[in-house]
XYZ file of C-alpha atoms in Angstrom:
750
model
C 123.437 -120.467 -120.555
C 121.402 -118.675 -123.237
C 123.238 -116.070 -125.340
C 122.320 -114.036 -128.379
C 124.194 -112.237 -131.119
C 125.172 -108.747 -130.106
C 125.621 -107.481 -133.678
C 122.783 -108.276 -136.048
C 123.026 -107.432 -139.719
C 120.457 -105.534 -141.695
C 117.381 -107.651 -142.273
C 118.568 -110.359 -139.883
C 116.764 -111.561 -136.802
C 118.525 -111.897 -133.459
C 119.765 -115.412 -132.919
C 119.876 -117.132 -129.543
C 122.313 -119.869 -128.616
C 122.385 -122.335 -125.758
C 125.863 -122.935 -124.405
C 126.816 -125.421 -121.712
C 129.328 -124.665 -118.971
C 132.145 -126.613 -120.628
C 131.882 -124.621 -123.851
C 131.756 -121.328 -121.910
C 134.967 -122.303 -120.129
C 136.651 -122.936 -123.513
C 135.503 -119.536 -124.770
C 137.036 -117.844 -121.757
C 140.413 -119.426 -122.599
C 140.439 -118.262 -126.220
C 142.341 -115.117 -127.118
C 140.066 -114.092 -130.001
C 136.949 -113.984 -127.820
C 136.079 -110.896 -125.836
C 133.319 -111.173 -123.260
C 131.906 -107.915 -121.990
C 130.870 -108.465 -118.378
C 128.661 -105.378 -118.493
C 126.384 -107.116 -120.958
C 125.797 -110.084 -118.658
C 122.356 -110.216 -117.071
C 119.990 -112.829 -115.732
C 116.448 -111.931 -116.640
C 114.414 -110.385 -119.389
C 115.964 -108.304 -122.128
C 116.716 -104.885 -120.638
C 116.016 -103.316 -124.017
C 112.408 -104.421 -123.711
C 111.964 -102.934 -120.223
C 111.910 -99.445 -118.874
C 114.424 -100.295 -116.132
C 117.367 -97.964 -116.056
C 120.669 -99.801 -115.581
C 122.654 -98.029 -112.871
C 126.393 -98.507 -112.701
C 127.817 -100.153 -109.554
C 129.978 -97.117 -108.809
C 126.966 -94.832 -108.980
C 125.199 -96.573 -106.082
C 125.561 -95.302 -102.519
C 128.306 -96.503 -100.210
C 125.755 -98.245 -98.007
C 124.325 -100.214 -100.964
C 127.796 -101.209 -102.149
C 128.822 -102.375 -98.664
C 125.677 -104.492 -98.422
C 126.476 -106.042 -101.819
C 129.992 -106.895 -100.640
C 128.568 -108.439 -97.484
C 126.235 -110.607 -99.558
C 129.172 -111.579 -101.756
C 131.051 -112.698 -98.631
C 128.215 -115.088 -97.814
C 128.174 -116.431 -101.384
C 131.923 -117.077 -101.370
C 131.666 -118.645 -97.914
C 128.946 -121.001 -99.174
C 131.115 -121.963 -102.136
C 134.140 -122.631 -99.924
C 132.131 -124.906 -97.660
C 129.854 -126.651 -100.160
C 132.493 -126.695 -102.947
C 130.028 -127.081 -105.826
C 126.453 -126.074 -106.539
C 123.562 -126.066 -106.567
C 123.376 -123.928 -103.468
C 119.938 -124.936 -102.286
C 118.427 -123.905 -98.985
C 118.596 -127.462 -97.653
C 122.335 -127.823 -98.332
C 123.056 -124.393 -96.847
C 121.058 -125.257 -93.745
C 123.115 -128.404 -93.141
C 126.415 -126.485 -93.283
C 125.087 -123.171 -91.975
C 127.364 -122.954 -88.935
C 130.530 -123.361 -91.026
C 129.228 -120.961 -93.683
C 128.398 -118.386 -91.017
C 131.895 -118.606 -89.507
C 133.534 -118.264 -92.937
C 131.302 -115.294 -93.841
C 132.167 -113.626 -90.544
C 135.890 -113.984 -91.243
C 135.539 -112.575 -94.761
C 133.609 -109.538 -93.518
C 136.120 -108.945 -90.755
C 139.134 -109.222 -93.067
C 137.500 -107.077 -95.732
C 136.392 -104.546 -93.085
C 132.875 -104.477 -94.507
C 131.102 -104.953 -91.191
C 130.222 -102.465 -88.462
C 132.195 -101.532 -85.351
C 130.374 -100.508 -82.207
C 131.350 -97.931 -79.630
C 133.111 -100.549 -77.556
C 135.262 -101.533 -80.543
C 133.513 -104.860 -81.085
C 133.143 -105.948 -84.716
C 129.645 -106.934 -85.874
C 129.062 -108.836 -89.128
C 125.909 -108.905 -91.257
C 123.965 -112.165 -90.961
C 121.320 -113.689 -93.240
C 119.371 -116.922 -93.038
C 119.778 -120.019 -95.265
C 116.906 -119.032 -97.547
C 118.332 -115.567 -98.259
C 121.837 -116.964 -98.786
C 120.448 -119.448 -101.321
C 118.842 -116.609 -103.283
C 122.060 -114.585 -103.208
C 124.062 -117.528 -104.569
C 121.559 -118.081 -107.382
C 121.919 -114.458 -108.501
C 125.671 -114.223 -107.958
C 126.836 -117.425 -109.669
C 124.397 -117.064 -112.588
C 126.693 -114.560 -114.320
C 129.772 -115.478 -116.314
C 131.947 -113.188 -114.227
C 130.374 -112.979 -110.750
C 130.384 -109.433 -109.465
C 128.770 -107.761 -106.418
C 126.614 -105.695 -108.828
C 124.367 -108.736 -109.141
C 123.650 -108.526 -105.407
C 122.576 -104.888 -105.308
C 119.127 -104.114 -104.058
C 116.742 -104.033 -107.001
C 114.876 -100.789 -107.588
C 111.086 -100.967 -107.192
C 109.406 -102.467 -110.233
C 105.927 -102.072 -111.655
C 103.712 -99.054 -111.588
C 104.679 -96.981 -108.571
C 102.335 -94.115 -109.344
C 99.374 -93.514 -107.041
C 96.230 -94.911 -108.598
C 93.856 -93.356 -106.062
C 93.587 -89.693 -105.344
C 94.012 -88.409 -101.801
C 90.248 -88.091 -101.412
C 89.650 -91.624 -102.657
C 92.410 -93.024 -100.446
C 91.044 -91.279 -97.328
C 87.500 -92.495 -98.003
C 88.733 -96.055 -98.597
C 90.678 -96.023 -95.325
C 87.626 -94.774 -93.457
C 85.528 -97.606 -94.861
C 88.180 -100.220 -94.094
C 88.337 -99.095 -90.454
C 84.861 -100.568 -90.051
C 86.528 -103.957 -90.497
C 88.140 -103.498 -87.040
C 84.861 -103.107 -85.132
C 83.648 -105.731 -82.602
C 80.711 -106.801 -84.794
C 83.338 -108.516 -86.993
C 82.064 -107.631 -90.448
C 83.063 -109.878 -93.336
C 85.245 -108.659 -96.198
C 82.309 -108.786 -98.604
C 80.397 -106.401 -96.335
C 83.272 -103.924 -96.521
C 83.238 -104.184 -100.346
C 79.526 -103.326 -100.431
C 80.118 -100.508 -97.938
C 82.876 -99.026 -100.139
C 80.699 -99.151 -103.249
C 77.820 -97.427 -101.451
C 79.979 -94.733 -99.864
C 81.754 -93.949 -103.161
C 78.432 -93.618 -105.002
C 77.093 -91.273 -102.329
C 80.287 -89.203 -102.330
C 80.243 -88.965 -106.147
C 76.671 -87.637 -106.076
C 77.582 -85.100 -103.397
C 80.544 -83.874 -105.490
C 78.345 -83.476 -108.550
C 75.750 -81.598 -106.510
C 78.520 -79.244 -105.395
C 79.560 -78.613 -109.006
C 82.552 -80.948 -109.130
C 82.116 -83.209 -112.170
C 85.589 -84.787 -112.068
C 85.922 -88.535 -112.114
C 85.584 -90.343 -108.793
C 85.668 -94.069 -109.606
C 85.078 -96.831 -107.089
C 88.186 -98.939 -106.248
C 88.269 -102.479 -107.550
C 87.327 -105.337 -105.236
C 90.921 -106.629 -105.216
C 92.162 -103.193 -104.126
C 89.782 -103.305 -101.154
C 90.920 -106.779 -100.079
C 94.579 -105.765 -100.391
C 93.879 -102.762 -98.161
C 92.235 -105.033 -95.574
C 95.268 -107.342 -95.690
C 97.480 -104.492 -94.490
C 96.044 -104.728 -90.978
C 98.343 -106.615 -88.630
C 97.175 -109.530 -86.523
C 97.397 -107.382 -83.418
C 95.150 -104.688 -84.907
C 92.639 -107.299 -86.036
C 92.539 -109.006 -82.650
C 92.257 -105.764 -80.650
C 89.558 -104.315 -82.900
C 87.462 -107.393 -83.672
C 87.916 -109.507 -80.501
C 88.804 -106.976 -77.826
C 91.802 -105.837 -75.823
C 91.702 -108.738 -73.381
C 91.757 -111.341 -76.125
C 94.744 -109.549 -77.607
C 96.499 -109.757 -74.239
C 95.936 -113.498 -74.192
C 97.489 -113.995 -77.634
C 100.208 -111.351 -77.819
C 101.269 -110.646 -74.213
C 105.066 -110.618 -73.727
C 106.543 -113.325 -71.541
C 109.771 -113.911 -69.652
C 111.385 -116.175 -72.266
C 115.139 -115.745 -72.034
C 114.966 -113.547 -68.911
C 116.982 -114.692 -65.908
C 115.760 -113.559 -62.502
C 118.637 -112.948 -60.087
C 117.098 -111.520 -56.926
C 113.991 -112.530 -54.967
C 110.832 -110.758 -56.050
C 112.177 -109.786 -59.456
C 109.893 -112.294 -61.203
C 106.935 -113.994 -59.485
C 104.505 -116.488 -60.997
C 100.954 -117.000 -59.655
C 98.367 -119.527 -60.741
C 95.414 -121.619 -59.560
C 95.509 -125.413 -59.482
C 92.540 -127.657 -58.833
C 93.869 -129.945 -56.142
C 93.912 -133.651 -56.910
C 92.375 -134.535 -53.534
C 88.724 -134.836 -52.539
C 87.847 -133.136 -49.238
C 84.656 -132.875 -47.211
C 82.470 -129.961 -48.234
C 81.226 -129.358 -44.672
C 83.554 -127.510 -42.345
C 84.349 -128.658 -38.837
C 81.732 -127.607 -36.314
C 84.253 -125.800 -34.145
C 85.397 -123.572 -37.005
C 81.796 -122.630 -37.812
C 81.970 -120.598 -34.636
C 85.114 -118.864 -35.874
C 83.630 -117.951 -39.252
C 80.579 -115.781 -38.543
C 80.555 -114.681 -42.160
C 79.484 -118.213 -43.077
C 76.703 -118.490 -40.511
C 74.100 -117.253 -42.959
C 75.174 -119.744 -45.597
C 75.424 -122.566 -43.071
C 71.953 -121.794 -41.772
C 70.078 -121.243 -45.019
C 72.314 -123.085 -47.461
C 73.778 -121.756 -50.704
C 71.614 -119.564 -52.867
C 71.927 -121.713 -55.964
C 72.346 -125.414 -56.416
C 72.943 -128.186 -53.918
C 75.877 -128.120 -51.583
C 78.505 -130.664 -52.492
C 79.236 -133.234 -49.821
C 82.757 -133.724 -51.205
C 84.715 -131.284 -53.282
C 88.044 -130.526 -54.938
C 89.486 -127.228 -53.760
C 91.308 -124.661 -55.865
C 94.819 -123.851 -54.633
C 96.458 -120.510 -55.444
C 100.234 -120.371 -54.953
C 102.846 -117.703 -55.677
C 106.429 -118.824 -56.336
C 109.603 -116.780 -56.725
C 111.363 -117.647 -59.988
C 114.890 -116.814 -58.829
C 114.830 -119.132 -55.807
C 111.745 -121.361 -56.394
C 110.560 -120.358 -52.907
C 106.773 -120.432 -52.271
C 105.689 -117.016 -51.007
C 101.900 -117.244 -50.751
C 99.104 -119.767 -50.303
C 95.360 -119.445 -50.816
C 92.592 -122.064 -50.894
C 89.094 -121.443 -52.239
C 86.124 -123.353 -53.578
C 86.418 -121.438 -56.851
C 89.062 -119.041 -58.219
C 88.221 -115.494 -57.149
C 89.993 -112.104 -57.062
C 89.981 -111.838 -53.249
C 92.066 -115.007 -52.897
C 94.579 -113.616 -55.402
C 94.828 -110.342 -53.445
C 95.334 -112.263 -50.205
C 98.194 -114.231 -51.824
C 99.741 -110.955 -53.025
C 99.532 -109.658 -49.460
C 101.319 -112.758 -48.166
C 104.164 -112.218 -50.650
C 104.927 -108.832 -49.097
C 104.847 -109.707 -45.371
C 106.355 -112.063 -42.838
C 104.239 -115.200 -42.405
C 105.957 -116.626 -39.357
C 102.736 -116.253 -37.339
C 101.015 -118.733 -39.662
C 103.867 -121.231 -39.570
C 104.211 -121.055 -35.788
C 100.466 -121.474 -35.388
C 100.631 -124.595 -37.575
C 103.600 -125.896 -35.508
C 105.930 -125.910 -38.516
C 109.603 -126.620 -37.899
C 110.759 -123.785 -40.173
C 109.552 -120.171 -39.939
C 107.837 -118.910 -43.083
C 109.588 -115.561 -42.938
C 110.493 -115.151 -46.625
C 108.871 -112.064 -48.125
C 109.743 -109.400 -50.673
C 108.249 -106.712 -52.861
C 106.538 -107.191 -56.192
C 108.691 -106.944 -59.297
C 106.973 -108.484 -62.316
C 104.042 -110.816 -61.701
C 103.234 -113.416 -64.369
C 99.837 -115.105 -64.445
C 97.398 -116.497 -66.971
C 94.336 -114.929 -68.546
C 91.682 -116.228 -66.154
C 88.866 -113.852 -65.146
C 90.145 -113.742 -61.551
C 93.425 -112.214 -62.782
C 91.731 -109.815 -65.204
C 89.894 -108.269 -62.266
C 90.536 -104.550 -61.892
C 91.155 -104.799 -58.133
C 93.900 -107.394 -58.645
C 95.693 -105.297 -61.243
C 95.303 -102.150 -59.121
C 96.736 -103.956 -56.075
C 99.854 -104.971 -58.035
C 100.433 -101.484 -59.426
C 99.782 -99.832 -56.048
C 102.405 -102.132 -54.488
C 105.034 -100.911 -56.955
C 104.959 -103.973 -59.228
C 103.982 -104.757 -62.790
C 102.196 -107.680 -64.418
C 102.199 -109.528 -67.717
C 99.807 -112.159 -69.010
C 100.889 -115.531 -70.250
C 99.281 -116.488 -73.526
C 96.263 -118.764 -73.555
C 97.084 -122.491 -73.717
C 100.846 -121.801 -73.546
C 102.072 -123.296 -70.237
C 105.690 -122.428 -71.043
C 104.877 -118.755 -70.499
C 104.898 -119.559 -66.757
C 106.790 -122.854 -66.598
C 108.013 -122.664 -63.002
C 104.601 -122.585 -61.330
C 103.360 -125.289 -63.716
C 106.321 -127.488 -62.750
C 105.657 -126.733 -59.084
C 102.077 -127.972 -59.431
C 103.440 -131.156 -60.997
C 105.656 -131.725 -57.974
C 102.752 -130.904 -55.681
C 100.696 -133.603 -57.370
C 103.304 -136.350 -57.105
C 104.851 -135.475 -53.742
C 101.805 -134.270 -51.808
C 98.443 -135.127 -53.350
C 99.326 -138.716 -54.268
C 100.166 -139.455 -50.639
C 96.722 -138.478 -49.275
C 93.503 -140.522 -49.170
C 90.938 -139.236 -51.620
C 93.506 -138.550 -54.351
C 92.102 -138.267 -57.867
C 95.192 -138.773 -60.050
C 96.165 -136.739 -63.074
C 93.216 -137.950 -65.214
C 89.860 -139.768 -64.777
C 91.433 -142.910 -66.257
C 94.336 -142.852 -63.779
C 92.659 -144.545 -60.780
C 89.784 -146.565 -62.188
C 89.181 -148.995 -59.313
C 89.859 -146.411 -56.598
C 86.912 -144.814 -54.750
C 88.080 -141.202 -54.843
C 85.130 -139.583 -53.090
C 84.616 -142.411 -50.662
C 88.238 -142.145 -49.486
C 87.952 -138.446 -48.604
C 89.369 -138.014 -45.080
C 90.003 -134.277 -44.560
C 87.947 -131.135 -44.459
C 89.082 -127.757 -45.746
C 90.908 -126.698 -42.570
C 92.770 -129.990 -42.186
C 93.791 -129.940 -45.848
C 95.067 -126.361 -45.468
C 97.180 -127.368 -42.463
C 98.780 -130.279 -44.323
C 99.501 -128.169 -47.394
C 101.047 -125.353 -45.332
C 103.391 -127.779 -43.591
C 104.401 -129.211 -46.966
C 105.225 -125.747 -48.339
C 107.175 -124.664 -45.245
C 108.875 -127.807 -43.926
C 109.337 -130.086 -46.939
C 109.547 -128.326 -50.300
C 112.154 -125.621 -49.410
C 114.445 -128.293 -47.915
C 114.387 -130.580 -50.962
C 117.100 -130.414 -53.611
C 115.760 -128.794 -56.761
C 116.887 -129.829 -60.248
C 116.119 -126.380 -61.642
C 118.555 -124.895 -59.113
C 121.315 -127.368 -60.077
C 120.820 -129.464 -56.979
C 120.488 -126.525 -54.603
C 117.688 -126.261 -52.063
C 115.241 -123.329 -52.331
C 116.008 -122.271 -48.751
C 119.728 -122.078 -49.602
C 119.004 -120.331 -52.891
C 117.016 -117.688 -51.003
C 119.953 -117.020 -48.674
C 122.472 -116.918 -51.503
C 120.304 -114.604 -53.605
C 120.439 -111.978 -50.867
C 123.762 -110.803 -52.334
C 121.815 -109.411 -55.299
C 119.395 -107.693 -52.954
C 115.673 -108.237 -52.571
C 112.919 -106.245 -54.181
C 112.024 -103.929 -51.325
C 108.590 -104.712 -49.875
C 106.259 -101.741 -49.431
C 105.629 -100.166 -46.052
C 102.746 -101.626 -44.016
C 100.625 -98.565 -44.749
C 101.263 -98.843 -48.484
C 100.575 -102.555 -48.400
C 97.303 -101.977 -46.532
C 96.291 -99.370 -49.082
C 97.041 -101.821 -51.933
C 95.701 -105.142 -50.648
C 93.431 -104.157 -47.746
C 89.665 -104.508 -47.728
C 87.822 -101.594 -49.300
C 85.010 -100.429 -47.022
C 82.744 -97.393 -46.938
C 82.017 -95.953 -43.493
C 80.650 -92.800 -41.902
C 83.235 -90.459 -40.404
C 82.143 -88.376 -37.432
C 83.836 -86.513 -34.624
C 84.225 -89.829 -32.821
C 86.087 -91.288 -35.790
C 85.114 -94.548 -37.492
C 83.677 -97.714 -35.998
C 84.205 -101.127 -37.598
C 82.279 -103.899 -35.849
C 82.044 -101.580 -32.850
C 85.837 -101.050 -32.651
C 86.669 -97.297 -32.584
C 89.402 -95.841 -34.810
C 90.242 -92.195 -34.246
C 92.972 -89.575 -34.179
C 92.528 -86.667 -31.818
C 94.737 -84.411 -33.941
C 92.321 -84.532 -36.887
C 88.976 -84.047 -35.210
C 86.801 -82.078 -34.983
C 88.623 -79.843 -37.496
C 88.182 -82.378 -40.298
C 84.432 -82.568 -39.672
C 82.659 -79.331 -40.448
C 79.347 -80.411 -41.919
C 78.588 -83.263 -39.571
C 79.020 -86.831 -40.735
C 80.542 -87.750 -44.075
C 81.135 -90.986 -46.001
C 84.766 -91.965 -46.596
C 86.607 -94.877 -48.188
C 88.399 -97.118 -45.687
C 91.279 -99.560 -46.152
C 91.406 -102.346 -43.548
C 93.975 -105.104 -43.073
C 91.986 -108.103 -41.760
C 95.042 -109.447 -39.921
C 96.321 -106.177 -38.442
C 93.880 -103.927 -36.576
C 96.426 -101.504 -35.149
C 95.532 -98.916 -37.750
C 93.246 -98.210 -40.688
C 93.553 -95.804 -43.603
C 90.850 -93.476 -44.894
C 90.740 -91.242 -47.953
C 89.891 -87.703 -46.772
C 90.052 -84.765 -49.190
C 92.043 -86.888 -51.672
C 94.655 -87.586 -48.988
C 95.410 -90.728 -47.048
C 94.801 -90.353 -43.308
C 95.779 -93.071 -40.833
C 93.580 -93.629 -37.773
C 94.887 -95.581 -34.784
C 92.885 -98.221 -32.951
C 91.570 -96.808 -29.689
C 91.460 -100.323 -28.299
C 95.140 -101.398 -28.195
C 94.196 -104.544 -26.252
C 92.372 -105.764 -29.383
C 94.903 -104.621 -31.973
C 96.749 -107.943 -32.093
C 93.582 -109.852 -33.014
C 92.152 -110.363 -36.485
C 88.819 -109.017 -37.625
C 87.487 -112.556 -38.008
C 88.167 -113.444 -34.373
C 86.612 -110.247 -33.078
C 83.531 -110.929 -35.168
C 83.314 -114.370 -33.576
C 83.591 -112.823 -30.100
C 80.838 -110.278 -30.812
C 78.576 -112.973 -32.190
C 79.166 -115.112 -29.110
C 78.261 -112.272 -26.754
C 75.182 -111.207 -28.682
C 73.981 -114.799 -28.765
C 74.355 -115.070 -24.959
C 72.348 -111.869 -24.253
C 70.355 -110.880 -27.346
C 68.401 -108.169 -25.482
C 71.360 -106.614 -23.687
C 73.444 -104.911 -26.403
C 75.887 -103.167 -24.032
C 79.256 -104.798 -23.363
C 82.267 -103.588 -21.484
C 85.572 -103.377 -23.346
C 87.411 -105.841 -21.133
C 84.663 -108.435 -21.713
C 85.241 -108.306 -25.485
C 89.019 -108.516 -24.998
C 88.704 -111.564 -22.778
C 86.409 -113.238 -25.303
C 88.976 -112.611 -28.048
C 91.821 -113.943 -25.901
C 89.829 -117.072 -25.104
C 89.210 -117.797 -28.801
C 92.891 -117.183 -29.591
C 93.877 -119.790 -27.054
C 91.187 -122.136 -28.316
C 92.544 -121.913 -31.855
C 96.116 -122.490 -30.747
C 95.215 -125.633 -28.824
C 92.619 -127.012 -31.211
C 94.430 -126.399 -34.471
C 96.267 -129.720 -34.402
C 93.020 -131.657 -34.170
C 90.751 -129.507 -36.344
C 93.037 -127.867 -38.913
C 94.051 -124.343 -39.852
C 91.212 -121.836 -40.405
C 91.306 -119.379 -43.263
C 92.142 -115.704 -42.819
C 90.405 -114.517 -45.960
C 87.655 -111.951 -45.538
C 85.612 -109.840 -47.933
C 84.044 -106.416 -47.532
C 80.600 -107.871 -48.219
C 80.985 -110.299 -45.314
C 81.902 -107.505 -42.894
C 78.963 -105.374 -44.062
C 76.584 -108.306 -43.642
C 77.938 -109.068 -40.168
C 77.540 -105.470 -38.964
C 73.937 -105.378 -40.159
C 73.181 -108.743 -38.526
C 74.993 -108.474 -35.176
C 76.260 -104.944 -34.607
C 73.103 -102.847 -34.882
C 72.515 -100.945 -31.623
C 75.599 -102.627 -30.210
C 77.430 -100.449 -27.689
C 80.926 -101.186 -26.455
C 81.464 -98.922 -23.471
C 84.680 -98.243 -21.680
C 85.505 -100.475 -18.759
C 84.241 -98.961 -15.475
C 86.550 -98.801 -12.512
C 86.205 -102.322 -11.083
C 86.373 -102.811 -7.312
C 86.462 -105.842 -5.053
C 84.893 -106.571 -1.690
C 86.984 -106.813 1.447
C 86.814 -108.998 4.532
C 87.327 -107.869 8.132
C 91.008 -108.884 8.150
C 91.752 -106.723 5.107
C 89.957 -103.690 6.548
C 91.699 -103.980 9.903
C 95.083 -104.176 8.141
C 94.496 -100.848 6.378
C 92.958 -102.078 3.136
C 89.845 -100.530 1.651
C 86.788 -101.985 -0.081
C 83.099 -101.342 -0.745
C 82.013 -103.416 2.204
C 81.790 -106.863 3.691
C 80.131 -109.687 1.752
C 79.474 -113.331 2.459
C 82.261 -115.768 3.134
C 81.615 -117.789 -0.045
C 81.827 -114.643 -2.215
C 85.089 -113.517 -0.591
C 86.537 -117.019 -1.078
C 85.562 -116.937 -4.745
C 87.302 -113.573 -5.211
C 90.486 -114.825 -3.602
C 90.422 -117.872 -5.846
C 90.072 -115.589 -8.864
C 93.015 -113.472 -7.701
C 95.104 -116.620 -7.366
C 94.239 -117.551 -10.922
C 95.343 -114.115 -12.139
C 98.720 -114.281 -10.364
C 100.087 -117.629 -11.489
C 97.621 -120.420 -12.071
C 98.098 -120.324 -15.833
C 97.686 -124.067 -16.284
C 94.484 -124.051 -14.283
C 93.155 -121.142 -16.362
C 93.991 -123.003 -19.563
C 92.093 -126.039 -18.353
C 89.087 -123.860 -17.490
C 89.197 -122.257 -20.968
C 89.181 -125.611 -22.749
C 86.568 -127.160 -20.489
C 84.048 -124.277 -20.807
C 83.892 -123.244 -24.504
C 80.487 -121.544 -24.197
C 81.091 -119.474 -21.070
C 80.295 -115.744 -21.277
C 83.677 -115.049 -19.713
C 85.605 -116.481 -22.674
C 86.650 -114.847 -25.867
C 87.478 -115.752 -29.519
C 90.948 -115.088 -30.873
C 92.795 -114.095 -33.958
C 94.087 -116.542 -36.490
C 97.365 -114.679 -36.535
C 99.089 -117.068 -34.164
C 100.108 -114.416 -31.623
C 100.170 -115.861 -28.107
C 97.654 -114.162 -25.822
C 96.819 -114.492 -22.143
C 93.463 -115.569 -20.793
C 91.859 -114.373 -17.594
C 88.602 -115.464 -16.107
C 86.243 -112.590 -15.380
C 83.868 -114.633 -13.275
C 83.884 -114.004 -9.533
C 81.278 -116.628 -8.696
C 82.324 -119.809 -6.842
C 82.341 -123.227 -8.485
C 79.134 -124.319 -6.745
C 77.267 -121.065 -7.476
C 75.646 -119.814 -10.712
C 77.655 -117.611 -13.072
C 77.707 -113.946 -12.200
C 76.996 -111.409 -14.969
C 79.998 -109.645 -16.460
C 78.682 -106.259 -15.370
C 78.437 -107.445 -11.746
C 81.913 -108.914 -11.843
C 83.354 -105.651 -13.071
C 82.241 -103.886 -9.892
C 84.301 -106.251 -7.737
C 87.739 -105.963 -9.396
C 90.368 -103.317 -9.101
C 92.036 -102.307 -12.347
C 95.815 -102.374 -12.019
C 95.761 -103.135 -8.252
C 97.857 -105.821 -6.606
C 96.166 -109.028 -5.355
C 94.728 -108.584 -1.876
C 94.622 -104.750 -2.028
C 91.262 -103.110 -2.655
C 89.953 -99.562 -3.130
C 86.690 -97.796 -2.443
C 84.848 -96.513 0.618
C 83.526 -99.150 3.036
C 79.787 -99.503 3.323
C 77.935 -99.288 6.643
C 77.426 -96.836 9.437
C 80.803 -97.129 11.121
C 84.306 -96.348 9.893
C 87.787 -97.617 10.648
C 90.817 -95.483 11.360
């Protein structure tokens, strides 16, 4: 300890003495020594500074309470560590005990805060701050809380720049936040130039007062005031700032399904064939152009690794959506979002899964990374329109969405490693293994296997993150907290449906020849003829579409209810099949299109086990291209009233018909009627044995069971009869063996 003489005689110089702790202790025990605690200080001589010493009692109650709280931490450190020095390292080692002792001292001394609920809250500091407090507190001979008071600001606190100079400097420094990313030296030159110009302007206006240029260090200190967020947003852009500073779910516990959902893409560790199965080429008319002419750029890969998009619920670890694509794209993400909000039992039943994939919920908070497919405006709009919100995980920080990352790890070890063509987790994993040569599945077969894994295996496996509970059981148990309510089908279609532009007329809207109309709206809504409107279409549900008319949503029903249960992809396949059979005849009856669609639906259901599960994804561009290629001048007329011929026995028994035909034609009609009444197995065999017949129809990928009826009235040994001729020989809604229509010929029967 360094001390000096308090009383100095005339002509004497102040003398300083160095005293050790032992000698100071002896001085404190002497009766003839008086130590004034007010004169104790640790720092420069207060007589040589302009600092005004403020008495402890003159400080505010808040400052005094804070000093007492700091003193409690110092005394707690002394009670735990016994002796000094009170370094940060020593305090860190015994921090828990020091914290408990400081809490007790604050509670006993009643120097903490009490909340509204009556709970006591103590003031807490870190080891570094506590070490500084101890150094100041125990440096005095008689430790007192006055040493722990907040120090008043030191140095020159007067403004060195005038208001005009400060405003001009701020304006120049704002250029540092522009996307061209100027260097600090450029801002210094800019400030010097602007201040010279402003000084000349002031002199020209008659103001000859001083207007000096700030020093270079002042400019750099002003630039250092910008936060990292401001610098990133201004210099690198808003999206880069989202990647680095987006909030995450750390510490948040999701209780109910849909409250927190994670979505991500994973490049599957399995090589598959790049060419699709020939049968599914017929079911994907949107790919016919690519399959015929090849891709626009580059060479088509013979074998490929597909990108898998999966959505998982954090609360229950239940997979809620699946998408497969050659490359990550926004449409696949939107399709996965649509799967989250609807029942997917039609997919699971179509794939012959043992468990129904019925789990669905609304969108709470969706967490995904900063890939361009997630930054797409349509994806973000779809989430917000569905009533959800989204946050971005930071770049290269997998722990911002740990559950989906862990799910992909399980998918690699439990699914991909069991398939031929596996690639492993790195190029050095399987060195002697022919990855591409072992490829055994195409896209549809790989999708079928993955869907069965997500529905039948993963939810039934005990999960370590759920403390040994299965995801299927966790989903049932979480129902007690409620489920985020999924949006209504109309709201979901408006959020995730395809965005088309069509012409609205008095007849409504036609999509691939299918009419959508509402008699209550037309023709009042159409005053100036035809108008262009925005359309929202659900590719898997054609019962209804939504249009935006006069800034209001209007729902138009499908005027073809027999086609409403099909998907748009299957109907496109049916139209393409019919137009390929008769390219010059562009008129088709409604029941012919329905029977084509039913035939394809049955074909998918039977052939899916051998050929895989086709995709349901569709884009607006594909529908527009298909309509221009196959639906121009296409007319789908209403079904005429079909009639059948009658033989002599039927006419004599009171039945009616258009006339008498040959015996072989009447026999063929009776055979057709027998098929309609109960020969379902025989009809199924005919459908599978004649995949190119004009009397067959493609079907939806939705998995809904449909019936198939042959529209051909020709006998087995005769050529096929045109659909328009067959329609004139059937009675709509009539019982087998009963016919309508006037008999032909000169005579009549009574």
